[in-house]
XYZ file of C-alpha atoms in Angstrom:
336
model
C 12.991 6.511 -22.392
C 14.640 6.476 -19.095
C 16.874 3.514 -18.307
C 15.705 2.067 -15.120
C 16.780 -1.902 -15.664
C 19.517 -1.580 -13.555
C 17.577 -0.100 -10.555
C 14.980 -2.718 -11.449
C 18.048 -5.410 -11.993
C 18.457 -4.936 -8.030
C 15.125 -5.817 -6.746
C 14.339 -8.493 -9.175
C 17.561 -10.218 -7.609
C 16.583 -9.146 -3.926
C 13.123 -10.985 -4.575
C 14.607 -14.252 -6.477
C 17.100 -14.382 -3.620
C 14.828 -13.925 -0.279
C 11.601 -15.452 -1.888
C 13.486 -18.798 -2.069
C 15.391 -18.103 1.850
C 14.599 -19.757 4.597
C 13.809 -18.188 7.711
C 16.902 -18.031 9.111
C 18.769 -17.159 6.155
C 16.303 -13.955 6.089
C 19.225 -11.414 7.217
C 22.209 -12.629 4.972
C 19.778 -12.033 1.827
C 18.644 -8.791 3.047
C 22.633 -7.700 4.236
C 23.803 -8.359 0.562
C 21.280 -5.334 -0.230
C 20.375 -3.357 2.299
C 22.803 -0.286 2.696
C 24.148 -0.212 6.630
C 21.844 3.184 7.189
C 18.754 1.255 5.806
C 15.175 2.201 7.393
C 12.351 0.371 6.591
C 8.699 1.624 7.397
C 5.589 -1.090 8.035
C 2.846 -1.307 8.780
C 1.520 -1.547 12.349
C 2.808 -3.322 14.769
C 6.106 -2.703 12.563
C 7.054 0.953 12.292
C 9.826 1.727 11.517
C 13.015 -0.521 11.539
C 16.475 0.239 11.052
C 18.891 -2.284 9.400
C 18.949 -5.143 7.395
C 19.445 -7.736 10.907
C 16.303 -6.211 12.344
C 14.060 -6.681 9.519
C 14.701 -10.332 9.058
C 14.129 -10.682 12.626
C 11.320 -8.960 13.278
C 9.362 -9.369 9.965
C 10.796 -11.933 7.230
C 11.729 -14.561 9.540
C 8.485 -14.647 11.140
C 6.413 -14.456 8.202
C 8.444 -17.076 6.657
C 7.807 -19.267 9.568
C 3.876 -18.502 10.115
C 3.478 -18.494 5.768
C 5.609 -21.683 4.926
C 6.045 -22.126 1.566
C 5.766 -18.702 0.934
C 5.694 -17.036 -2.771
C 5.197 -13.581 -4.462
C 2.600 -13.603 -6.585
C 3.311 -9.652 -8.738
C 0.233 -7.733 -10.206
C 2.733 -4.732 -10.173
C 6.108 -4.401 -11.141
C 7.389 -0.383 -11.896
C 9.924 2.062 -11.152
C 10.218 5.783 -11.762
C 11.540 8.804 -10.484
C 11.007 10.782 -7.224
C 8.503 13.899 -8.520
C 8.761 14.658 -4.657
C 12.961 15.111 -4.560
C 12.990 17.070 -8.248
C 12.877 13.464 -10.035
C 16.452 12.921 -8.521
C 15.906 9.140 -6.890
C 14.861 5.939 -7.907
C 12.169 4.000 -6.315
C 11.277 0.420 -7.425
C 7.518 -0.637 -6.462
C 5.565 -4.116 -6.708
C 2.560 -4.902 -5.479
C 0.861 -8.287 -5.188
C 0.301 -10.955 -2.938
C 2.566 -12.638 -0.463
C 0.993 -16.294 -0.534
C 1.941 -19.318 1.699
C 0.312 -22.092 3.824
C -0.568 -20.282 6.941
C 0.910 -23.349 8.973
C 2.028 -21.422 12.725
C 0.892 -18.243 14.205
C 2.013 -14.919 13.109
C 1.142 -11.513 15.797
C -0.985 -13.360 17.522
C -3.328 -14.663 14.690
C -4.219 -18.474 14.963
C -2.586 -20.877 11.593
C -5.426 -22.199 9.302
C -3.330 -24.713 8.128
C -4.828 -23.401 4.404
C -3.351 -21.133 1.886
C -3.104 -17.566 2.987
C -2.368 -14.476 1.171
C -1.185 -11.272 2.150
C -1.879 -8.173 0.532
C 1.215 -6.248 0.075
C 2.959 -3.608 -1.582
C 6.483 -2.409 -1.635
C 8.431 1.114 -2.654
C 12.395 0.247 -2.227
C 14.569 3.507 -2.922
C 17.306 2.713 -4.773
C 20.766 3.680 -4.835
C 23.620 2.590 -6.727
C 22.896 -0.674 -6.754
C 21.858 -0.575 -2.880
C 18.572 -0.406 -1.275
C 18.729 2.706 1.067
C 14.849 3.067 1.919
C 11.698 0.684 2.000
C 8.370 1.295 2.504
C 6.189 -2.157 2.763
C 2.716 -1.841 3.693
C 0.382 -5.035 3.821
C -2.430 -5.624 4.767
C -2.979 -7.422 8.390
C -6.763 -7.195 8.722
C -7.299 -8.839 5.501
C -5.289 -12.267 6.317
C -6.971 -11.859 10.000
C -10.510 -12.329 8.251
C -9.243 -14.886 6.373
C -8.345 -16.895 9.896
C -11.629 -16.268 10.453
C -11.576 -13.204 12.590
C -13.672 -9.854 12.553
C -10.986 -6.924 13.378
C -13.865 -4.210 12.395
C -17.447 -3.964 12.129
C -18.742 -4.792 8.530
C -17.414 -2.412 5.651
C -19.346 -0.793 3.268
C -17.222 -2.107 -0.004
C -16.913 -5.693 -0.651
C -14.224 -7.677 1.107
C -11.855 -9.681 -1.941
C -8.684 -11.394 -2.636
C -7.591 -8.399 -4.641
C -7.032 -9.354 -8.878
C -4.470 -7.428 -10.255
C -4.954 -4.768 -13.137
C -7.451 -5.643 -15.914
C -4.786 -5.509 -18.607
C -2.746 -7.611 -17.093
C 0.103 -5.173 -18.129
C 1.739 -3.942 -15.176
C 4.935 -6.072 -14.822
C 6.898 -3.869 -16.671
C 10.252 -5.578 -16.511
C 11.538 -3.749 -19.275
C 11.631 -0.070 -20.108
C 8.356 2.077 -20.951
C 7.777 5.413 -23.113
C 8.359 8.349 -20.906
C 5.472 10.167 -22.052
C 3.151 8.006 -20.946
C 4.478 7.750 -17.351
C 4.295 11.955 -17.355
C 0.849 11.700 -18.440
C -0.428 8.857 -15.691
C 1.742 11.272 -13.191
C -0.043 14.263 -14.697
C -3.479 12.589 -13.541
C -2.705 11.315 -10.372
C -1.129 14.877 -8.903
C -4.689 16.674 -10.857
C -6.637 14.199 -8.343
C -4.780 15.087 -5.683
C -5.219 18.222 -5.965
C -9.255 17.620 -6.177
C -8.932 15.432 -3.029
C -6.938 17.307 -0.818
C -9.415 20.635 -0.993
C -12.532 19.050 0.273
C -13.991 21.835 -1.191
C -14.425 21.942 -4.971
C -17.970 23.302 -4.862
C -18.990 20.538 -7.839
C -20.952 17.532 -6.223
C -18.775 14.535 -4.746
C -19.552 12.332 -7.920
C -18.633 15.025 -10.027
C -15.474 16.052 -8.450
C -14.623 12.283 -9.070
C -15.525 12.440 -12.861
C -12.887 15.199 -13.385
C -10.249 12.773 -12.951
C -12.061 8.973 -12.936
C -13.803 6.769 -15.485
C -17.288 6.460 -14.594
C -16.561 2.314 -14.503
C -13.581 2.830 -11.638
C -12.548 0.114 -9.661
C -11.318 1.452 -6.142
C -9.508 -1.679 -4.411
C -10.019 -0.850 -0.655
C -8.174 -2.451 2.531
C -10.130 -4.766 4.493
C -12.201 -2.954 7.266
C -13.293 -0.522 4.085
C -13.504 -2.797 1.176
C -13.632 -2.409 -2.632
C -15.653 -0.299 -4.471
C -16.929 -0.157 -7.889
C -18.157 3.238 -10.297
C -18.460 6.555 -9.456
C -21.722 6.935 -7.937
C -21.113 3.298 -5.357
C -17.527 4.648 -4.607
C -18.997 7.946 -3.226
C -21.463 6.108 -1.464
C -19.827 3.114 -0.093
C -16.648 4.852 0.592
C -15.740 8.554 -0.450
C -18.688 10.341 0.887
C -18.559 8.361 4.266
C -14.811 8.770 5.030
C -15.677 12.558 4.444
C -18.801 12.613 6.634
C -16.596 11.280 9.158
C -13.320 13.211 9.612
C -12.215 16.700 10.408
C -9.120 19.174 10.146
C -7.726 17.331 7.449
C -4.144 18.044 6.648
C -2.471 18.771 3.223
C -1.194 15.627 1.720
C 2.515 14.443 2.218
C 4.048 12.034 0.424
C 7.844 10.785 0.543
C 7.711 9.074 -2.846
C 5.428 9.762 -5.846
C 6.262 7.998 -8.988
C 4.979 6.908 -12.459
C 5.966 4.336 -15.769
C 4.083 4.125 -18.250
C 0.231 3.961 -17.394
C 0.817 3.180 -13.753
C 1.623 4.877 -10.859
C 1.580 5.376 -7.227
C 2.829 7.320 -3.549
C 3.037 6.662 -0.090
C 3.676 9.120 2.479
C 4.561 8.499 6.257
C 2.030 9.649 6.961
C -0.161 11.137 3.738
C -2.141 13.132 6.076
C -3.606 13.009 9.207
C -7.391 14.159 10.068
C -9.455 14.211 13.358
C -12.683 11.242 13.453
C -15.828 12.941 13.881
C -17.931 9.335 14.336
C -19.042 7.383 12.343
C -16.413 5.857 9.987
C -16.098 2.214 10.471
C -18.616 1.844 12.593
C -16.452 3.691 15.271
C -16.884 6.709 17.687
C -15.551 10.350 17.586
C -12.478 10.332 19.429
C -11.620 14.084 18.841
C -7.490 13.069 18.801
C -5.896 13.814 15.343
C -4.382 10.270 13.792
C -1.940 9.655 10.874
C -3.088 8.270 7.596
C -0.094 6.404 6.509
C -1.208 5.283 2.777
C 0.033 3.462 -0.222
C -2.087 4.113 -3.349
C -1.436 2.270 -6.870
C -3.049 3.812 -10.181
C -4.258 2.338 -13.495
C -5.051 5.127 -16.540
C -6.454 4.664 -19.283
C -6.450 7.481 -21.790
C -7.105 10.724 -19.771
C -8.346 9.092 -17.167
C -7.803 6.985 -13.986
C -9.681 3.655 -13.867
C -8.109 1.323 -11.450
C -6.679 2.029 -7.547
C -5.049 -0.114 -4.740
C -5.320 1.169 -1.696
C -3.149 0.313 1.651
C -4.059 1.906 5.038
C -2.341 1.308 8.107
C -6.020 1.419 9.952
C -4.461 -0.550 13.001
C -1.820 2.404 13.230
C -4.665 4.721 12.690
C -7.175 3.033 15.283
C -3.988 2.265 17.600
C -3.308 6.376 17.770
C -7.485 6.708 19.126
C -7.099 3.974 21.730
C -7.726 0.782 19.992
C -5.220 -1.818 19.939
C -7.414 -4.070 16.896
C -5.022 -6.546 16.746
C -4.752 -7.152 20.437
C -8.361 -6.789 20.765
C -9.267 -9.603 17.880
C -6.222 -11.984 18.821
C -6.509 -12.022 22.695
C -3.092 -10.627 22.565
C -0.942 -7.864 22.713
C 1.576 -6.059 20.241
C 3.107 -2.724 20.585
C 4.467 -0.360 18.102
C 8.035 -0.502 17.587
């Protein structure tokens, strides 16, 4: 086994210590571990941000104010090295559910006054005992629906508060057989490979069943949606996306880890690809856009049966000409 507690050690501490911060105490957590050259990449409006200062201010503190009484609720819990580095760094990753009493406005979006949760998940890279990188995407369009507001037209998955894994097995606090984290890894980069050609000359449904259970659960962002088997995943999501793009790049990731029957990338971005018309219920723009993507696995045997999916689609849509967030809000929010 590879000994990852201590990397793990780190980030368990970072959560116990900012989940229970206030606001304003936000940076002085995040100082204690953040390295001084720390960049963090969001999700749109966030980008990138450098230091552990400007991350309290322009995320946690915020959040913290808008979500009051804010908790993480982990499905996911896993570390693992870097296959995109030669295995040489450490990446922590949780995924789960940021929930709080949406009590003041956050970006715009109006307070409900009732519970709220935000979709979330988190790579952290680190470094003795230091966090040097994050990567946090969430998921803004799904907490805007649940404020009652229609960023895009309606998807063709279903739209859900996300469960975690079936098993209920993926909180792996403790240390997991190697082998099986090389075999989940094995099946992930064998379905990337499938996905990234386009082209495999087998039908889409049976390009999927090289790599997928037939029973796969495909846990979409909101404006998409989740999807459920083979055959409705093609359908509702799969064949669609495919009909609708063009020139799509080679995937890029920055991180691409595995432990035990989980694992997961994110790239910044994965890939970028040129809309054609169509997906989302939006027009062919002809202008390339970045995919920036975090993807979570479940296998089981051979085979992958579960997947969490995070797109930045207001980066994406931003890049054609559509600010969704300023358009559903009234408002306005730039990139930084």
């Amino acid at each position: 086994m590879i000994d990852l507690t201590s990397e793990k050690s780190t980030i368990i501490d970072l959560y116990q210590d900012l989940d229970t911060a206030t606001p304003g105490q936000s940076a002085q957590v995040l100082s204690r571990y953040y390295s001084p050259n720390h960049i963090w990449r969001g999700y749109h409006p966030f980008g990138e941000i450098h230091g552990a200062e400007a991350v309290a201010a322009q995320f946690w503190a915020p959040l913290k104010t808008a979500l009051t009484s804010l908790q993480r609720r982990q499905d996911v819990f896993m570390a693992g090295r870097n296959e995109m580095d030669g295995f040489t760094s450490t990446w922590v990753v949780s995924m789960g559910h940021l929930m709080g009493l949406f009590d003041a406005p956050w970006l715009g979006i109006a307070p409900t006054g009732k519970i709220a949760c935000l979709r979330y998940c988190e790579f952290n890279k680190v470094e003795a005992v230091q966090i040097t990188e994050t990567a946090m995407y969430f998921d803004i369009p799904h907490l805007m629906m649940q404020a009652g507001l229609q960023p895009f037209p309606p998807q063709t998955g279903a739209h859900l508060v996300q469960p975690g894994p079936m098993p209920h097995d993926a909180l792996m606090f403790a240390a997991q057989p190697e082998a099986e984290g090389e075999k989940t890894l094995a099946v992930i980069n064998a379905m990337i490979s499938d996905l990234g050609q386009w082209d495999s000359g087998l039908s889409l449904e049976d390009e999927l069943r090289q790599t997928w259970h037939e029973d796969m659960l495909w846990w979409g962002p909101a404006g998409i949606g989740a999807t459920y088997t083979i055959p409705r995943y093609a359908q509702q999501h799969s064949g669609p996306f495919r009909a609708g793009f063009t020139d799509r790049s080679k995937t890029n990731h920055i991180c691409r880890v595995a432990e035990g029957n989980y694992g997961g990338f994110f790239g910044w971005p994965n890939f970028t690809a040129t809309p054609t018309g169509g997906f989302m219920g939006m027009p062919a723009t002809g202008t390339p856009g970045e995919f920036r993507v975090i993807d979570i696995y479940r296998r089981e045997g051979d085979k992958l049966a579960e997947n969490w999916i995070f797109i930045d689609l207001l980066h994406f849509w931003n890049q054609q000409g559509v600010d969704i967030l300023a358009r559903t809000t009234g408002g306005h929010a730039d990139e930084n």
